[in-house]
Short mmCIF file of C-alpha atoms in Angstrom, two decimals:
data_model
loop_
_atom_site.label_atom_id
_atom_site.label_comp_id
_atom_site.label_asym_id
_atom_site.label_seq_id
_atom_site.Cartn_x
_atom_site.Cartn_y
_atom_site.Cartn_z
CA MET A 1 -26.85 -90.19 13.27
CA SER A 2 -28.01 -86.30 13.66
CA ILE A 3 -30.70 -85.33 11.45
CA PHE A 4 -27.99 -82.70 10.03
CA GLU A 5 -25.81 -85.39 8.83
CA TYR A 6 -29.14 -87.50 7.08
CA ASN A 7 -28.19 -86.23 3.54
CA GLY A 8 -24.47 -85.18 3.80
CA SER A 9 -23.07 -81.76 3.08
CA ALA A 10 -20.10 -79.14 2.76
CA VAL A 11 -20.49 -75.79 2.23
CA VAL A 12 -17.89 -73.00 2.40
CA ALA A 13 -17.72 -69.16 1.48
CA MET A 14 -14.25 -67.32 1.57
CA VAL A 15 -13.69 -63.60 1.29
CA GLY A 16 -11.21 -62.10 -1.43
CA LYS A 17 -9.94 -58.23 -2.34
CA ASN A 18 -13.24 -56.69 -3.34
CA CYS A 19 -14.81 -60.46 -4.32
CA PHE A 20 -15.94 -63.38 -2.66
CA ALA A 21 -16.62 -67.30 -3.01
CA ILE A 22 -19.05 -69.75 -2.19
CA ALA A 23 -18.49 -73.42 -2.78
CA SER A 24 -20.31 -76.97 -1.82
CA ASP A 25 -20.04 -80.39 -2.52
CA ARG A 26 -22.50 -82.22 -4.87
CA ARG A 27 -23.72 -85.44 -3.08
CA PHE A 28 -27.42 -86.27 -1.89
CA GLY A 29 -27.23 -89.27 0.21
CA VAL A 30 -29.47 -91.06 2.74
CA GLN A 31 -27.02 -91.71 5.20
CA LEU A 32 -24.26 -93.68 3.54
CA GLN A 33 -25.96 -94.32 0.25
CA THR A 34 -25.65 -92.08 -2.38
CA ILE A 35 -28.91 -90.84 -4.12
CA ALA A 36 -27.78 -88.24 -6.43
CA THR A 37 -24.26 -86.64 -7.72
CA ASP A 38 -25.88 -83.13 -8.97
CA PHE A 39 -27.70 -81.81 -6.06
CA GLN A 40 -27.95 -78.12 -5.66
CA LYS A 41 -26.66 -76.66 -2.34
CA ILE A 42 -26.15 -72.99 -3.48
CA TYR A 43 -28.82 -70.71 -4.73
CA ARG A 44 -28.60 -67.29 -6.19
CA ILE A 45 -30.60 -64.63 -4.55
CA HIS A 46 -29.23 -62.02 -6.97
CA ASP A 47 -26.11 -61.60 -8.93
CA LYS A 48 -23.85 -60.19 -5.63
CA LEU A 49 -26.04 -62.33 -2.88
CA PHE A 50 -25.61 -66.15 -2.65
CA LEU A 51 -26.97 -68.85 -0.36
CA GLY A 52 -25.43 -72.05 0.64
CA LEU A 53 -27.66 -74.43 2.57
CA SER A 54 -26.22 -77.57 4.43
CA GLY A 55 -28.28 -79.74 6.51
CA LEU A 56 -31.40 -81.72 5.47
CA GLY A 57 -32.28 -81.55 2.09
CA THR A 58 -36.24 -81.41 2.18
CA ASP A 59 -35.84 -78.44 4.35
CA ALA A 60 -32.94 -76.86 2.74
CA GLN A 61 -35.45 -76.29 -0.34
CA THR A 62 -38.46 -75.31 1.82
CA LEU A 63 -36.14 -72.72 3.39
CA TYR A 64 -34.95 -71.30 0.12
CA GLN A 65 -38.35 -71.14 -1.48
CA ARG A 66 -39.58 -69.09 1.48
CA LEU A 67 -36.34 -66.88 1.50
CA VAL A 68 -37.12 -66.46 -2.46
CA TYR A 69 -40.89 -65.50 -1.90
CA GLN A 70 -39.36 -62.95 0.99
CA HIS A 71 -37.19 -61.51 -1.24
CA LYS A 72 -39.39 -61.05 -4.35
CA LEU A 73 -41.83 -59.26 -2.02
CA TYR A 74 -38.67 -56.81 -0.79
CA GLN A 75 -37.91 -55.87 -4.39
CA LEU A 76 -41.47 -55.10 -4.95
CA ARG A 77 -41.87 -52.91 -2.17
CA GLU A 78 -38.46 -51.04 -2.06
CA GLU A 79 -37.81 -51.54 -6.02
CA ARG A 80 -34.25 -52.47 -4.98
CA ASP A 81 -31.96 -55.86 -4.31
CA MET A 82 -31.80 -56.59 -0.66
CA LYS A 83 -28.22 -55.77 0.91
CA PRO A 84 -26.52 -58.91 2.28
CA GLU A 85 -26.47 -57.84 6.06
CA THR A 86 -30.47 -57.14 5.71
CA PHE A 87 -30.48 -60.71 4.07
CA ALA A 88 -28.81 -62.10 6.80
CA SER A 89 -31.15 -60.75 9.44
CA LEU A 90 -33.96 -62.07 7.67
CA VAL A 91 -32.76 -65.41 7.48
CA SER A 92 -32.06 -65.31 11.04
CA ALA A 93 -35.67 -63.77 11.97
CA ARG A 94 -37.15 -66.48 9.72
CA LEU A 95 -35.39 -69.60 11.48
CA TYR A 96 -35.67 -67.92 15.19
CA GLU A 97 -39.65 -67.76 14.21
CA LYS A 98 -39.51 -71.81 14.01
CA ARG A 99 -37.24 -72.21 16.81
CA PHE A 100 -39.41 -74.56 18.37
CA GLY A 101 -39.67 -77.05 15.19
CA PRO A 102 -36.51 -75.52 13.45
CA TYR A 103 -35.68 -75.94 9.72
CA PHE A 104 -32.51 -78.45 10.07
CA CYS A 105 -30.34 -76.32 8.04
CA GLN A 106 -27.18 -74.49 8.55
CA PRO A 107 -27.01 -71.14 6.11
CA VAL A 108 -23.79 -69.61 4.70
CA ILE A 109 -24.63 -66.01 3.13
CA ALA A 110 -22.18 -64.55 1.20
CA GLY A 111 -22.80 -61.19 -0.90
CA LEU A 112 -21.21 -58.01 -1.75
CA SER A 113 -22.65 -54.74 -0.22
CA ASP A 114 -23.05 -51.55 -2.14
CA GLU A 115 -19.48 -50.63 -2.17
CA ASP A 116 -18.38 -53.83 -3.15
CA LYS A 117 -17.21 -55.23 0.09
CA PRO A 118 -17.48 -58.62 0.48
CA PHE A 119 -19.80 -59.98 3.40
CA ILE A 120 -19.88 -63.71 4.63
CA CYS A 121 -22.00 -64.96 7.34
CA THR A 122 -23.00 -68.61 8.57
CA MET A 123 -25.88 -69.37 11.57
CA ASP A 124 -27.21 -72.33 13.19
CA CYS A 125 -30.62 -73.71 12.80
CA ILE A 126 -32.37 -71.54 15.19
CA GLY A 127 -30.65 -68.35 13.38
CA ALA A 128 -27.78 -67.21 15.68
CA LYS A 129 -25.43 -65.44 13.58
CA GLU A 130 -21.73 -66.19 13.28
CA LEU A 131 -19.87 -63.04 11.35
CA ALA A 132 -16.25 -63.55 10.19
CA LYS A 133 -13.77 -61.71 7.90
CA ASP A 134 -12.00 -64.35 6.41
CA PHE A 135 -13.91 -68.06 5.67
CA VAL A 136 -17.21 -69.56 7.13
CA VAL A 137 -18.05 -73.30 6.83
CA SER A 138 -20.78 -75.44 7.45
CA GLY A 139 -22.06 -79.15 6.94
CA THR A 140 -20.77 -82.77 7.80
CA ALA A 141 -17.31 -81.70 6.77
CA SER A 142 -17.07 -78.72 8.53
CA GLU A 143 -14.29 -79.84 10.82
CA SER A 144 -11.95 -80.43 7.99
CA LEU A 145 -12.84 -77.34 6.01
CA TYR A 146 -12.00 -75.45 9.31
CA GLY A 147 -8.44 -77.00 8.97
CA ALA A 148 -7.85 -76.75 5.48
CA CYS A 149 -9.12 -73.04 5.46
CA GLU A 150 -7.18 -71.93 7.98
CA ALA A 151 -4.13 -73.40 6.59
CA MET A 152 -4.87 -71.93 3.06
CA PHE A 153 -6.49 -68.84 3.54
CA LYS A 154 -4.57 -65.47 3.14
CA PRO A 155 -6.07 -61.80 2.90
CA ASP A 156 -7.03 -60.04 -0.10
CA MET A 157 -6.65 -62.58 -3.02
CA GLU A 158 -7.44 -61.76 -6.29
CA PRO A 159 -10.33 -64.05 -7.95
CA GLU A 160 -8.20 -66.75 -9.77
CA GLU A 161 -6.39 -67.54 -6.57
CA LEU A 162 -9.48 -67.39 -4.42
CA PHE A 163 -11.05 -69.99 -6.68
CA GLU A 164 -8.22 -72.12 -6.37
CA THR A 165 -7.59 -71.65 -2.47
CA ILE A 166 -11.71 -72.73 -2.03
CA SER A 167 -11.66 -75.38 -4.51
CA GLN A 168 -8.57 -77.27 -2.92
CA ALA A 169 -9.61 -76.83 0.67
CA LEU A 170 -12.96 -77.96 -0.48
CA LEU A 171 -11.61 -80.91 -2.48
CA SER A 172 -9.45 -82.13 0.45
CA SER A 173 -12.14 -81.68 3.21
CA VAL A 174 -14.71 -83.98 1.45
CA ASP A 175 -12.15 -86.54 0.94
CA ARG A 176 -11.76 -87.03 4.80
CA ASP A 177 -15.73 -86.76 5.38
CA CYS A 178 -17.76 -89.97 3.92
CA LEU A 179 -20.95 -88.12 3.64
CA SER A 180 -19.87 -85.39 1.41
CA GLY A 181 -18.21 -85.15 -1.69
CA TRP A 182 -18.41 -86.21 -5.36
CA GLY A 183 -17.22 -83.15 -7.16
CA GLY A 184 -18.03 -79.73 -6.16
CA HIS A 185 -19.67 -76.45 -7.33
CA VAL A 186 -17.96 -72.90 -6.99
CA TYR A 187 -19.07 -69.57 -7.45
CA VAL A 188 -16.65 -66.69 -7.59
CA VAL A 189 -18.30 -63.52 -7.80
CA THR A 190 -16.51 -59.85 -8.56
CA PRO A 191 -18.58 -56.56 -8.55
CA THR A 192 -18.51 -57.05 -12.54
CA GLU A 193 -18.97 -61.05 -12.85
CA VAL A 194 -20.16 -64.07 -11.81
CA LYS A 195 -17.87 -67.07 -12.48
CA GLU A 196 -19.33 -70.56 -12.03
CA ARG A 197 -17.49 -73.93 -11.82
CA ILE A 198 -17.94 -77.22 -11.58
CA LEU A 199 -15.20 -79.63 -9.79
CA LYS A 200 -14.43 -82.98 -10.17
CA GLY A 201 -13.60 -85.02 -7.22
CA ARG A 202 -13.29 -88.19 -5.97
CA MET A 203 -16.16 -90.29 -7.36
CA ASP A 204 -16.13 -92.77 -4.25
#
């Protein structure tokens, strides 16, 4: 078993019309044994920027703390929040500087730029970015997430339809992966509000 599959995870971000959604499962396990069913995998950097971390749980928490520290320094120095594109470059640089002993994480970054244009991207554990205009996925359920998102995604969805689409994609995908699941955690972000919802899924 790969170290990336040790705790199990499923993270997906999807773009809508001037909005985006980011969702994850809630399982924290050690291989096939489930330890917790309320594990946080999506972190709020600021109101228009979210970070999802799949992979090894301990590395995800360590990386998140380092990135929060860097973002707070940026806020103090620049007196503004970081743009999603800038934050993606920061995450990429932080991962690449540890390339010989990497954080075993695959980040998903989702945010709204100044013109309320959604930005999503993912990267591997050494910071190679993959930008997308529709959706990005990561984690042990990524193969089934790709299939579900390809089938369900359509451009310029309104926030409610986007929530429905990403939720259905996540729940149907984690049912096909025994290392992730146990419900879902979804954020839908528009220029004016952030909606957070907890999904109930199969509890097995």
